[in-house]
Amino acid sequence: MSDLINSSLRELSAALAAKKISAVELATLFLDRVETLNPTLNAFITTDREKTLAQARAADETRKLGAGSLCVPGTPLRGQATASLPLCGIPLAHKDIFCTQGWRTSCGSKMLENFVAPYDANVVEKLAAAGMVSLGKLNMDEFAMGSSNEASFFGPVKNPWDTDRVPGGSSGGSAAAVAARLTPAATGTDTGGSIRQPAAMCGLTGIKPTYGVVSRYGMIAFASSLDQGGPLAKSAEDCALLLGAMAGFDARDSTSLERPAEDYSRDLSRPLDGLKIGLPKEFFGPGMDDDVRVAVEAALTEYRKLGATTVDVCLPNSGLSVPAYYVIAPAEASSNLSRFDGVRYGYRAPDYDTLEEMYSRSRAQGFGSEVKRRILMGTYVLSHGYYDAYYLQAQKIRRLIAADFSAAFEQCDVIMGPTTPSVAFPIGSKSTDPVQMYLSDIYTVSANLAGLPGISVPCGFGAGQPDKPMPVGLQIIGKWFDEARMLNVAHQYQQVTDWHTRMPEVTK
Ligand code: GLN
């Protein structure tokens, strides 16, 4: 049974279809792993065995009776045969930013420590409608602000490859849980890199779709014009299946795009002859560690062997992406987080004399220091006199960055580079230096500013402790709505390399 722990979603689906295992047995297998390994990793912050097993029993029932029996309130039934529900009975876990009816949704914050949402996020609904079984909720940086998962009210998450190191952030719980095989897959969100960066640091595949492809309904807002949900899993093939179940128009999110449903697996096996890969010189300059450079260049060699050619492209404004992001994201966050006032949601300070004191003490006590830093920055750049100097300038830069990508994509089909400048760093090494921390997003934020899809795939190992080499991620950025092509490019690489199949010691 233990080989099931490292199986792909397709293999799990086949095992369920062949009745080699039931959804209840599969859920139990993973819940037991969570119980044993989570005290070390701190990836899960909420589990509920009874709820999980109830979902698993329903999935077993669905597999027995056919998909028509699976009815999630408010969600249209999709397909009639179980063959149309390949994910039915497969466990996954949700980043704790997604609202889940009946389960606590904390967003990694004391502010929402006891918040139980009255409804499911669209992503949660859709994956449940596909028959997936939730194992619980995953740790994250508070309100998704961070690159290391050290900014969680529930404490840092440990990287399963080396528990002295961070798993990346803000979807660090998602990445650590999948890497340690506490779950076969997880949801995450990416505002400036929070799916791709932890995927890279934990040796996983993670995709941030084009802005608007996945509904933000019920996904607690950090920076609304940048936030996108997406999956983290072992391979591009798994991610394609999951994205198909997560994506789609949702009238409850005004930025959700009305586009026909897509089969993201349709191009997986397409050969790569003739593929043009753009290499922006800005992604290969100083600032990238040598071990990362060596692994990324070896991946490019592999792509050339597969028939791809590389062309140098230019993203002249990418040096401004981190400063622009750290104006726009905090500006939106300061507005989004104003709803947490101790009145309507979450934490309220126990002692206060006036209304104003209640607001200020609730926020002072309920938010952690990184969140407060973002609210201060955001309020500052939006304030009278600074709005034009900072916020408006950042918006103009954002437009230029998107235009740079449009121009680069005239010359190539996808853009490649490193996902992160370094491998996962030791816990505590950057937590007192916000600028250093923000710089770990240098290669990921541009795709969010431009709204483009991006994927990180494992491409080798860099230096860690001598006995604990750390994974390196290759980033592939696609054209708008070209997820299927991007997944094809990732999958073909995974057909000729085995980096994505390497797993940390805890999974053996
Ligand atoms: N690390 C970035 C930040 O702290 C991105 C976070 C994210 O994508 N949620 O804002």
Short mmCIF file of C-alpha atoms and ligand atoms in Angstrom, two decimals:
data_model
loop_
_atom_site.label_atom_id
_atom_site.label_comp_id
_atom_site.label_asym_id
_atom_site.label_seq_id
_atom_site.Cartn_x
_atom_site.Cartn_y
_atom_site.Cartn_z
CA MET A 1 0.00 0.00 0.00
CA SER A 2 2.91 2.35 0.68
CA ASP A 3 3.71 2.66 -3.04
CA LEU A 4 0.39 4.48 -3.30
CA ILE A 5 1.91 7.29 -1.27
CA ASN A 6 4.22 8.25 -4.11
CA SER A 7 1.72 7.58 -6.91
CA SER A 8 0.61 10.11 -9.48
CA LEU A 9 -3.02 11.19 -9.62
CA ARG A 10 -3.52 9.09 -12.73
CA GLU A 11 -2.18 6.02 -10.90
CA LEU A 12 -4.38 6.72 -7.89
CA SER A 13 -7.36 7.16 -10.18
CA ALA A 14 -6.60 3.83 -11.85
CA ALA A 15 -6.21 2.08 -8.46
CA LEU A 16 -9.59 3.45 -7.36
CA ALA A 17 -11.25 2.49 -10.64
CA ALA A 18 -9.80 -1.05 -10.43
CA LYS A 19 -11.03 -1.26 -6.80
CA LYS A 20 -7.49 -1.97 -5.58
CA ILE A 21 -8.21 0.55 -2.87
CA SER A 22 -11.22 2.52 -1.70
CA ALA A 23 -11.38 6.27 -1.20
CA VAL A 24 -11.81 5.64 2.54
CA GLU A 25 -8.65 3.52 2.67
CA LEU A 26 -6.73 6.08 0.67
CA ALA A 27 -7.86 8.95 2.89
CA THR A 28 -6.96 6.92 5.97
CA LEU A 29 -3.50 6.21 4.58
CA PHE A 30 -2.78 9.91 4.14
CA LEU A 31 -4.48 10.99 7.39
CA ASP A 32 -2.22 8.55 9.25
CA ARG A 33 0.82 10.08 7.58
CA VAL A 34 -0.35 13.54 8.60
CA GLU A 35 -0.69 12.36 12.17
CA THR A 36 2.83 10.94 12.23
CA LEU A 37 4.75 13.56 10.28
CA ASN A 38 2.90 16.81 10.81
CA PRO A 39 4.27 17.45 14.32
CA THR A 40 7.70 17.84 12.65
CA LEU A 41 6.63 19.68 9.50
CA ASN A 42 3.74 21.87 10.72
CA ALA A 43 2.21 21.84 7.24
CA PHE A 44 -1.40 21.17 8.28
CA ILE A 45 -3.16 23.53 10.67
CA THR A 46 -6.62 21.95 10.63
CA THR A 47 -7.68 18.35 10.17
CA ASP A 48 -10.98 16.64 10.89
CA ARG A 49 -10.86 12.89 10.39
CA GLU A 50 -14.64 12.50 10.53
CA LYS A 51 -15.30 15.12 7.86
CA THR A 52 -12.59 13.69 5.62
CA LEU A 53 -13.89 10.16 5.94
CA ALA A 54 -17.46 11.29 5.27
CA GLN A 55 -16.27 12.83 1.99
CA ALA A 56 -14.34 9.66 1.18
CA ARG A 57 -17.42 7.50 1.80
CA ALA A 58 -19.40 9.75 -0.56
CA ALA A 59 -16.67 9.37 -3.19
CA ASP A 60 -16.76 5.58 -2.85
CA GLU A 61 -20.51 5.72 -3.28
CA THR A 62 -20.14 7.90 -6.37
CA ARG A 63 -17.65 5.51 -7.91
CA LYS A 64 -20.09 2.70 -7.26
CA LEU A 65 -23.21 4.44 -8.58
CA GLY A 66 -21.80 6.79 -11.21
CA ALA A 67 -21.16 10.48 -11.18
CA GLY A 68 -24.82 11.42 -11.22
CA SER A 69 -25.03 10.58 -7.54
CA LEU A 70 -22.49 13.20 -6.54
CA CYS A 71 -24.29 16.40 -5.77
CA VAL A 72 -22.61 19.36 -4.19
CA PRO A 73 -25.16 22.08 -3.49
CA GLY A 74 -24.82 24.99 -5.88
CA THR A 75 -22.58 23.16 -8.31
CA PRO A 76 -23.85 21.74 -11.56
CA LEU A 77 -23.17 18.06 -12.04
CA ARG A 78 -20.52 17.42 -14.60
CA GLY A 79 -20.74 14.31 -16.75
CA GLN A 80 -22.60 11.16 -15.95
CA ALA A 81 -20.04 8.38 -16.02
CA THR A 82 -17.34 7.97 -13.37
CA ALA A 83 -14.84 8.05 -16.23
CA SER A 84 -15.68 11.74 -16.39
CA LEU A 85 -14.65 12.10 -12.75
CA PRO A 86 -11.06 10.84 -12.79
CA LEU A 87 -10.25 12.68 -9.57
CA CYS A 88 -13.15 11.13 -7.62
CA GLY A 89 -11.87 9.68 -4.34
CA ILE A 90 -8.39 11.20 -4.56
CA PRO A 91 -7.35 13.15 -1.45
CA LEU A 92 -6.05 16.72 -1.52
CA ALA A 93 -5.67 19.56 0.95
CA HIS A 94 -6.44 23.26 0.73
CA LYS A 95 -4.33 26.26 1.53
CA ASP A 96 -6.03 27.88 4.47
CA ILE A 97 -6.82 30.98 2.38
CA PHE A 98 -9.75 29.15 0.73
CA CYS A 99 -13.04 29.42 2.61
CA THR A 100 -14.40 26.04 3.61
CA GLN A 101 -17.85 25.62 5.04
CA GLY A 102 -17.71 23.93 8.42
CA TRP A 103 -13.90 23.91 8.61
CA ARG A 104 -11.89 26.70 10.14
CA THR A 105 -10.39 29.19 7.64
CA SER A 106 -7.62 31.11 9.41
CA CYS A 107 -5.56 32.54 6.53
CA GLY A 108 -2.57 31.91 8.82
CA SER A 109 -3.68 34.75 11.10
CA LYS A 110 -4.68 35.24 14.70
CA MET A 111 -7.28 37.62 13.23
CA LEU A 112 -9.17 34.60 11.84
CA GLU A 113 -7.97 32.01 14.33
CA ASN A 114 -11.53 30.87 15.03
CA PHE A 115 -13.26 31.83 11.80
CA VAL A 116 -15.49 29.22 10.22
CA ALA A 117 -16.68 30.35 6.80
CA PRO A 118 -20.39 29.99 6.04
CA TYR A 119 -19.65 28.91 2.45
CA ASP A 120 -17.07 27.16 0.25
CA ALA A 121 -14.75 28.98 -2.10
CA ASN A 122 -15.42 28.27 -5.77
CA VAL A 123 -12.19 26.25 -6.00
CA VAL A 124 -13.22 24.14 -3.00
CA GLU A 125 -16.68 23.61 -4.47
CA LYS A 126 -15.31 22.60 -7.84
CA LEU A 127 -12.78 20.11 -6.48
CA ALA A 128 -15.47 18.64 -4.25
CA ALA A 129 -17.74 18.39 -7.28
CA ALA A 130 -14.96 16.45 -8.99
CA GLY A 131 -15.14 14.04 -6.05
CA MET A 132 -11.85 14.98 -4.41
CA VAL A 133 -11.59 14.34 -0.68
CA SER A 134 -10.26 17.11 1.55
CA LEU A 135 -7.65 16.10 4.13
CA GLY A 136 -7.74 19.51 5.80
CA LYS A 137 -6.28 22.99 5.71
CA LEU A 138 -2.67 23.95 5.16
CA ASN A 139 -0.37 26.40 6.89
CA MET A 140 0.62 29.59 5.06
CA ASP A 141 2.16 32.99 5.60
CA GLU A 142 -0.35 35.28 7.26
CA PHE A 143 -2.76 36.59 4.60
CA ALA A 144 -0.37 35.09 1.99
CA MET A 145 2.26 37.74 2.67
CA GLY A 146 5.68 36.15 2.66
CA SER A 147 8.21 34.05 0.82
CA SER A 148 9.21 31.59 3.53
CA ASN A 149 6.16 30.62 5.56
CA GLU A 150 7.82 32.10 8.64
CA ALA A 151 5.09 34.76 8.88
CA SER A 152 2.33 32.39 10.01
CA PHE A 153 0.52 32.81 13.31
CA PHE A 154 0.73 29.01 13.53
CA GLY A 155 4.53 28.94 13.34
CA PRO A 156 6.93 28.17 10.51
CA VAL A 157 6.56 25.20 8.18
CA LYS A 158 9.64 23.00 7.75
CA ASN A 159 10.99 21.95 4.38
CA PRO A 160 10.81 18.11 4.17
CA TRP A 161 14.15 18.04 2.29
CA ASP A 162 15.88 19.70 5.25
CA THR A 163 13.80 20.65 8.26
CA ASP A 164 16.22 23.47 9.16
CA ARG A 165 15.13 25.23 5.97
CA VAL A 166 12.03 27.09 4.84
CA PRO A 167 9.64 25.47 2.35
CA GLY A 168 9.13 28.84 0.57
CA GLY A 169 5.95 30.84 0.85
CA SER A 170 3.30 31.80 1.07
CA SER A 171 1.86 28.39 0.09
CA GLY A 172 4.60 26.73 2.18
CA GLY A 173 2.22 24.35 3.94
CA SER A 174 0.88 23.21 0.56
CA ALA A 175 4.37 22.56 -0.81
CA ALA A 176 5.72 20.83 2.31
CA ALA A 177 2.62 18.63 2.55
CA VAL A 178 2.85 17.44 -1.06
CA ALA A 179 6.65 17.01 -0.94
CA ALA A 180 6.37 14.86 2.22
CA ARG A 181 3.42 13.03 0.67
CA LEU A 182 1.02 13.98 3.42
CA THR A 183 -1.29 14.59 0.48
CA PRO A 184 -0.99 13.75 -3.24
CA ALA A 185 -1.87 17.34 -4.23
CA ALA A 186 -2.77 20.70 -2.77
CA THR A 187 -4.27 24.03 -3.69
CA GLY A 188 -2.29 27.23 -3.43
CA THR A 189 -2.51 30.88 -4.39
CA ASP A 190 0.01 33.02 -6.19
CA THR A 191 0.01 36.82 -5.89
CA GLY A 192 3.71 37.31 -6.55
CA GLY A 193 5.04 33.77 -6.73
CA SER A 194 3.45 31.88 -3.85
CA ILE A 195 2.71 28.73 -5.85
CA ARG A 196 5.82 28.65 -8.04
CA GLN A 197 8.37 29.67 -5.38
CA PRO A 198 7.45 27.03 -2.75
CA ALA A 199 7.02 24.45 -5.54
CA ALA A 200 10.61 25.19 -6.60
CA MET A 201 11.95 25.03 -3.06
CA CYS A 202 10.24 21.71 -2.30
CA GLY A 203 10.90 19.94 -5.63
CA LEU A 204 7.32 20.10 -6.95
CA THR A 205 5.39 21.24 -9.98
CA GLY A 206 3.11 24.23 -9.38
CA ILE A 207 1.12 26.34 -11.78
CA LYS A 208 -0.20 29.87 -11.57
CA PRO A 209 -2.83 30.24 -14.27
CA THR A 210 -3.56 33.35 -16.35
CA TYR A 211 -5.32 35.93 -14.19
CA GLY A 212 -9.06 35.32 -14.37
CA VAL A 213 -8.94 31.60 -15.22
CA VAL A 214 -9.58 30.40 -11.65
CA SER A 215 -12.33 32.09 -9.65
CA ARG A 216 -11.28 34.14 -6.63
CA TYR A 217 -14.70 33.72 -5.00
CA GLY A 218 -14.13 32.63 -1.41
CA MET A 219 -10.36 33.01 -1.68
CA ILE A 220 -9.44 35.53 0.99
CA ALA A 221 -8.20 38.60 -0.86
CA PHE A 222 -4.63 39.82 -0.52
CA ALA A 223 -4.04 41.87 -3.71
CA SER A 224 -7.11 41.31 -5.85
CA SER A 225 -5.61 42.30 -9.21
CA LEU A 226 -2.76 39.80 -8.75
CA ASP A 227 -4.19 36.85 -6.77
CA GLN A 228 -4.73 33.56 -8.65
CA GLY A 229 -5.39 30.08 -7.30
CA GLY A 230 -3.71 27.00 -8.74
CA PRO A 231 -2.52 23.48 -7.93
CA LEU A 232 0.73 22.07 -6.53
CA ALA A 233 1.50 18.42 -7.30
CA LYS A 234 4.31 16.14 -8.33
CA SER A 235 4.10 16.53 -12.10
CA ALA A 236 2.76 18.67 -14.92
CA GLU A 237 0.41 15.83 -15.81
CA ASP A 238 -1.13 15.96 -12.32
CA CYS A 239 -1.34 19.76 -12.46
CA ALA A 240 -3.15 19.62 -15.82
CA LEU A 241 -5.83 17.34 -14.36
CA LEU A 242 -6.25 19.51 -11.27
CA LEU A 243 -6.35 22.78 -13.18
CA GLY A 244 -9.09 21.37 -15.39
CA ALA A 245 -11.18 20.76 -12.27
CA MET A 246 -10.41 24.18 -10.72
CA ALA A 247 -10.77 26.52 -13.70
CA GLY A 248 -13.89 27.98 -15.20
CA PHE A 249 -16.15 31.01 -15.29
CA ASP A 250 -17.80 32.06 -12.06
CA ALA A 251 -20.30 34.91 -12.06
CA ARG A 252 -19.55 35.59 -8.39
CA ASP A 253 -16.04 36.82 -9.23
CA SER A 254 -16.23 39.92 -11.41
CA THR A 255 -12.71 39.27 -12.74
CA SER A 256 -13.47 35.66 -13.71
CA LEU A 257 -13.22 35.23 -17.46
CA GLU A 258 -16.00 33.78 -19.53
CA ARG A 259 -14.18 31.29 -21.73
CA PRO A 260 -15.06 27.81 -22.94
CA ALA A 261 -13.94 24.96 -20.64
CA GLU A 262 -10.57 23.51 -21.59
CA ASP A 263 -8.91 20.14 -21.38
CA TYR A 264 -5.47 21.15 -20.13
CA SER A 265 -4.09 17.66 -20.80
CA ARG A 266 -4.90 17.80 -24.50
CA ASP A 267 -1.41 18.80 -25.66
CA LEU A 268 0.70 16.94 -23.11
CA SER A 269 2.17 14.50 -25.59
CA ARG A 270 2.88 17.01 -28.36
CA PRO A 271 6.56 16.84 -29.41
CA LEU A 272 8.65 19.94 -28.83
CA ASP A 273 10.30 20.19 -32.28
CA GLY A 274 10.23 23.77 -33.35
CA LEU A 275 9.45 25.14 -29.89
CA LYS A 276 11.00 28.56 -29.42
CA ILE A 277 12.16 29.30 -25.90
CA GLY A 278 12.81 32.92 -25.00
CA LEU A 279 15.61 33.54 -22.52
CA PRO A 280 15.40 37.02 -21.00
CA LYS A 281 18.89 38.22 -20.19
CA GLU A 282 17.41 39.93 -17.11
CA PHE A 283 16.60 36.48 -15.67
CA PHE A 284 20.17 35.24 -16.06
CA GLY A 285 22.12 38.18 -14.63
CA PRO A 286 23.88 38.55 -11.30
CA GLY A 287 21.80 37.70 -8.26
CA MET A 288 21.21 34.08 -9.24
CA ASP A 289 23.24 31.56 -7.23
CA ASP A 290 25.64 29.37 -9.20
CA ASP A 291 23.98 26.11 -8.20
CA VAL A 292 20.65 27.39 -9.52
CA ARG A 293 22.27 28.59 -12.75
CA VAL A 294 23.92 25.21 -13.38
CA ALA A 295 20.64 23.31 -12.93
CA VAL A 296 18.64 25.74 -15.10
CA GLU A 297 21.24 25.63 -17.87
CA ALA A 298 21.26 21.84 -17.80
CA ALA A 299 17.46 21.95 -18.25
CA LEU A 300 17.85 24.22 -21.28
CA THR A 301 20.32 21.73 -22.78
CA GLU A 302 17.70 19.02 -22.29
CA TYR A 303 15.12 21.17 -24.12
CA ARG A 304 17.49 21.68 -27.03
CA LYS A 305 17.86 17.89 -27.24
CA LEU A 306 14.07 17.67 -27.42
CA GLY A 307 14.10 19.84 -30.54
CA ALA A 308 13.56 23.28 -29.04
CA THR A 309 15.61 26.33 -29.96
CA THR A 310 16.45 29.20 -27.64
CA VAL A 311 16.36 32.87 -28.50
CA ASP A 312 17.53 35.81 -26.41
CA VAL A 313 14.70 38.14 -25.50
CA CYS A 314 14.59 41.35 -23.54
CA LEU A 315 12.35 42.36 -20.66
CA PRO A 316 13.84 45.80 -20.09
CA ASN A 317 11.56 46.83 -17.23
CA SER A 318 11.84 43.64 -15.21
CA GLY A 319 14.30 45.33 -12.83
CA LEU A 320 11.34 47.43 -11.71
CA SER A 321 9.04 44.48 -11.07
CA VAL A 322 9.85 43.99 -7.38
CA PRO A 323 9.50 47.72 -6.51
CA ALA A 324 6.27 47.99 -8.55
CA TYR A 325 4.87 44.83 -6.96
CA TYR A 326 5.71 46.03 -3.44
CA VAL A 327 3.74 49.23 -4.10
CA ILE A 328 0.71 47.68 -5.82
CA ALA A 329 0.30 44.56 -3.64
CA PRO A 330 0.45 46.43 -0.29
CA ALA A 331 -1.86 49.16 -1.68
CA GLU A 332 -4.51 46.58 -2.52
CA ALA A 333 -3.86 44.69 0.72
CA SER A 334 -4.36 47.81 2.84
CA SER A 335 -7.77 48.22 1.28
CA ASN A 336 -8.74 44.53 1.39
CA LEU A 337 -7.67 44.11 5.01
CA SER A 338 -9.67 47.11 6.22
CA ARG A 339 -12.63 44.74 6.61
CA PHE A 340 -10.90 43.09 9.59
CA ASP A 341 -11.97 45.61 12.18
CA GLY A 342 -13.05 43.46 15.11
CA VAL A 343 -16.71 44.12 14.29
CA ARG A 344 -17.67 41.89 11.41
CA TYR A 345 -15.03 39.19 11.33
CA GLY A 346 -12.57 37.49 13.53
CA TYR A 347 -10.58 38.66 16.48
CA ARG A 348 -11.80 41.42 18.81
CA ALA A 349 -9.54 42.81 21.55
CA PRO A 350 -10.93 41.95 24.97
CA ASP A 351 -10.32 45.38 26.58
CA TYR A 352 -11.25 48.77 25.14
CA ASP A 353 -13.08 51.90 26.22
CA THR A 354 -14.02 53.57 22.96
CA LEU A 355 -15.03 52.36 19.52
CA GLU A 356 -11.77 53.61 18.06
CA GLU A 357 -9.82 51.76 20.72
CA MET A 358 -11.70 48.59 19.84
CA TYR A 359 -10.72 48.94 16.18
CA SER A 360 -7.12 49.79 16.83
CA ARG A 361 -6.51 47.21 19.55
CA SER A 362 -8.22 44.44 17.58
CA ARG A 363 -6.02 45.16 14.56
CA ALA A 364 -2.89 45.71 16.64
CA GLN A 365 -3.35 42.38 18.42
CA GLY A 366 -4.88 40.39 15.54
CA PHE A 367 -2.31 41.07 12.80
CA GLY A 368 1.33 39.99 12.79
CA SER A 369 4.23 42.30 11.97
CA GLU A 370 4.56 41.53 8.23
CA VAL A 371 0.87 42.22 7.68
CA LYS A 372 1.16 45.49 9.58
CA ARG A 373 4.19 46.46 7.51
CA ARG A 374 2.17 45.87 4.31
CA ILE A 375 -0.82 47.85 5.61
CA LEU A 376 1.46 50.77 6.51
CA MET A 377 3.21 50.68 3.13
CA GLY A 378 -0.09 50.41 1.28
CA THR A 379 -1.76 53.20 3.21
CA TYR A 380 1.27 55.40 2.64
CA VAL A 381 1.45 54.90 -1.13
CA LEU A 382 -2.28 55.53 -1.49
CA SER A 383 -2.33 58.64 0.66
CA HIS A 384 -2.86 62.14 -0.69
CA GLY A 385 0.38 63.53 -2.04
CA TYR A 386 2.02 60.12 -2.50
CA TYR A 387 -0.59 58.45 -4.69
CA ASP A 388 0.79 60.06 -7.87
CA ALA A 389 4.40 59.58 -6.87
CA TYR A 390 4.17 55.89 -5.99
CA TYR A 391 0.92 54.13 -6.78
CA LEU A 392 0.30 55.71 -10.16
CA GLN A 393 3.94 55.26 -11.20
CA ALA A 394 3.81 51.60 -10.19
CA GLN A 395 0.68 51.10 -12.28
CA LYS A 396 2.45 52.63 -15.29
CA ILE A 397 5.42 50.33 -14.77
CA ARG A 398 3.03 47.41 -14.56
CA ARG A 399 1.70 48.28 -18.00
CA LEU A 400 5.25 48.54 -19.39
CA ILE A 401 6.14 45.13 -17.95
CA ALA A 402 3.11 43.57 -19.67
CA ALA A 403 4.09 45.30 -22.93
CA ASP A 404 7.64 43.90 -22.63
CA PHE A 405 6.21 40.39 -22.41
CA SER A 406 3.95 41.00 -25.44
CA ALA A 407 6.99 42.06 -27.43
CA ALA A 408 9.08 39.11 -26.22
CA PHE A 409 6.32 36.65 -27.15
CA GLU A 410 6.54 37.85 -30.77
CA GLN A 411 9.83 35.97 -30.85
CA CYS A 412 9.09 32.88 -28.78
CA ASP A 413 6.42 30.45 -27.55
CA VAL A 414 7.44 30.31 -23.90
CA ILE A 415 9.91 32.12 -21.66
CA MET A 416 12.22 30.24 -19.32
CA GLY A 417 14.46 31.06 -16.41
CA PRO A 418 14.99 30.21 -12.76
CA THR A 419 11.98 30.30 -10.42
CA THR A 420 14.03 31.55 -7.48
CA PRO A 421 17.49 33.09 -7.14
CA SER A 422 18.57 30.51 -4.54
CA VAL A 423 17.53 27.15 -3.14
CA ALA A 424 15.45 27.10 0.07
CA PHE A 425 17.29 29.12 2.72
CA PRO A 426 17.73 28.32 6.43
CA ILE A 427 14.86 29.24 8.74
CA GLY A 428 15.59 32.61 10.35
CA SER A 429 18.19 33.70 7.81
CA LYS A 430 16.05 36.38 6.12
CA SER A 431 13.18 36.90 8.51
CA THR A 432 14.59 40.11 9.99
CA ASP A 433 15.46 41.63 6.62
CA PRO A 434 12.31 42.32 4.60
CA VAL A 435 14.17 43.61 1.54
CA GLN A 436 16.20 40.38 1.26
CA MET A 437 12.97 38.44 1.68
CA TYR A 438 11.20 40.50 -1.03
CA LEU A 439 14.08 39.85 -3.42
CA SER A 440 13.37 36.12 -3.39
CA ASP A 441 10.35 37.01 -5.58
CA ILE A 442 12.48 38.66 -8.24
CA TYR A 443 11.76 36.12 -11.00
CA THR A 444 8.14 35.41 -10.18
CA VAL A 445 6.37 38.77 -9.65
CA SER A 446 6.54 39.89 -13.31
CA ALA A 447 4.14 37.15 -14.41
CA ASN A 448 1.61 38.33 -11.81
CA LEU A 449 1.99 41.97 -12.80
CA ALA A 450 1.39 40.99 -16.43
CA GLY A 451 -1.36 38.47 -15.60
CA LEU A 452 0.55 35.69 -17.39
CA PRO A 453 0.53 31.97 -16.56
CA GLY A 454 3.68 30.45 -15.07
CA ILE A 455 4.75 27.02 -13.93
CA SER A 456 7.71 25.82 -11.88
CA VAL A 457 9.15 22.36 -12.52
CA PRO A 458 11.95 20.62 -10.60
CA CYS A 459 15.17 20.69 -12.66
CA GLY A 460 17.91 19.46 -10.36
CA PHE A 461 19.50 19.97 -7.00
CA GLY A 462 21.66 22.71 -5.62
CA ALA A 463 23.83 23.09 -2.60
CA GLY A 464 22.33 22.41 0.78
CA GLN A 465 24.06 20.66 3.63
CA PRO A 466 26.39 18.07 2.05
CA ASP A 467 23.97 15.25 2.84
CA LYS A 468 20.85 17.28 2.06
CA PRO A 469 20.86 18.71 -1.47
CA MET A 470 17.97 21.12 -2.10
CA PRO A 471 15.68 21.17 -5.15
CA VAL A 472 15.94 23.82 -7.88
CA GLY A 473 12.97 25.01 -9.96
CA LEU A 474 12.81 25.95 -13.64
CA GLN A 475 10.18 28.57 -14.41
CA ILE A 476 8.23 28.46 -17.66
CA ILE A 477 6.08 31.47 -18.47
CA GLY A 478 3.47 31.05 -21.19
CA LYS A 479 1.43 33.41 -23.31
CA TRP A 480 -1.90 34.56 -21.92
CA PHE A 481 -4.30 31.56 -21.80
CA ASP A 482 -1.61 29.23 -23.15
CA GLU A 483 -1.67 26.94 -20.09
CA ALA A 484 -2.08 23.83 -22.25
CA ARG A 485 1.09 24.63 -24.18
CA MET A 486 2.99 25.48 -21.00
CA LEU A 487 1.93 22.19 -19.44
CA ASN A 488 2.96 20.36 -22.62
CA VAL A 489 6.41 21.97 -22.43
CA ALA A 490 6.73 20.99 -18.77
CA HIS A 491 5.43 17.45 -19.33
CA GLN A 492 7.77 16.67 -22.21
CA TYR A 493 10.72 17.62 -20.01
CA GLN A 494 9.37 15.38 -17.27
CA GLN A 495 9.24 12.50 -19.76
CA VAL A 496 13.01 12.61 -20.20
CA THR A 497 14.11 13.63 -16.68
CA ASP A 498 13.31 12.23 -13.27
CA TRP A 499 13.78 15.26 -11.01
CA HIS A 500 10.05 15.43 -10.33
CA THR A 501 10.04 11.83 -9.13
CA ARG A 502 12.76 12.38 -6.51
CA MET A 503 11.31 12.52 -3.05
CA PRO A 504 12.74 13.47 0.33
CA GLU A 505 13.80 10.80 2.85
CA VAL A 506 10.53 11.02 4.84
CA THR A 507 8.60 9.50 1.94
CA LYS A 508 10.69 6.34 1.75
N1 GLN B 1 6.28 36.72 -1.56
C1 GLN B 1 5.33 37.62 -2.13
C2 GLN B 1 4.77 38.51 -1.05
O1 GLN B 1 5.17 38.37 0.05
C3 GLN B 1 4.27 36.86 -2.86
C4 GLN B 1 3.24 36.29 -1.97
C5 GLN B 1 2.15 35.59 -2.73
O2 GLN B 1 2.30 35.26 -3.91
N2 GLN B 1 1.05 35.38 -2.05
O3 GLN B 1 3.94 39.32 -1.28
#
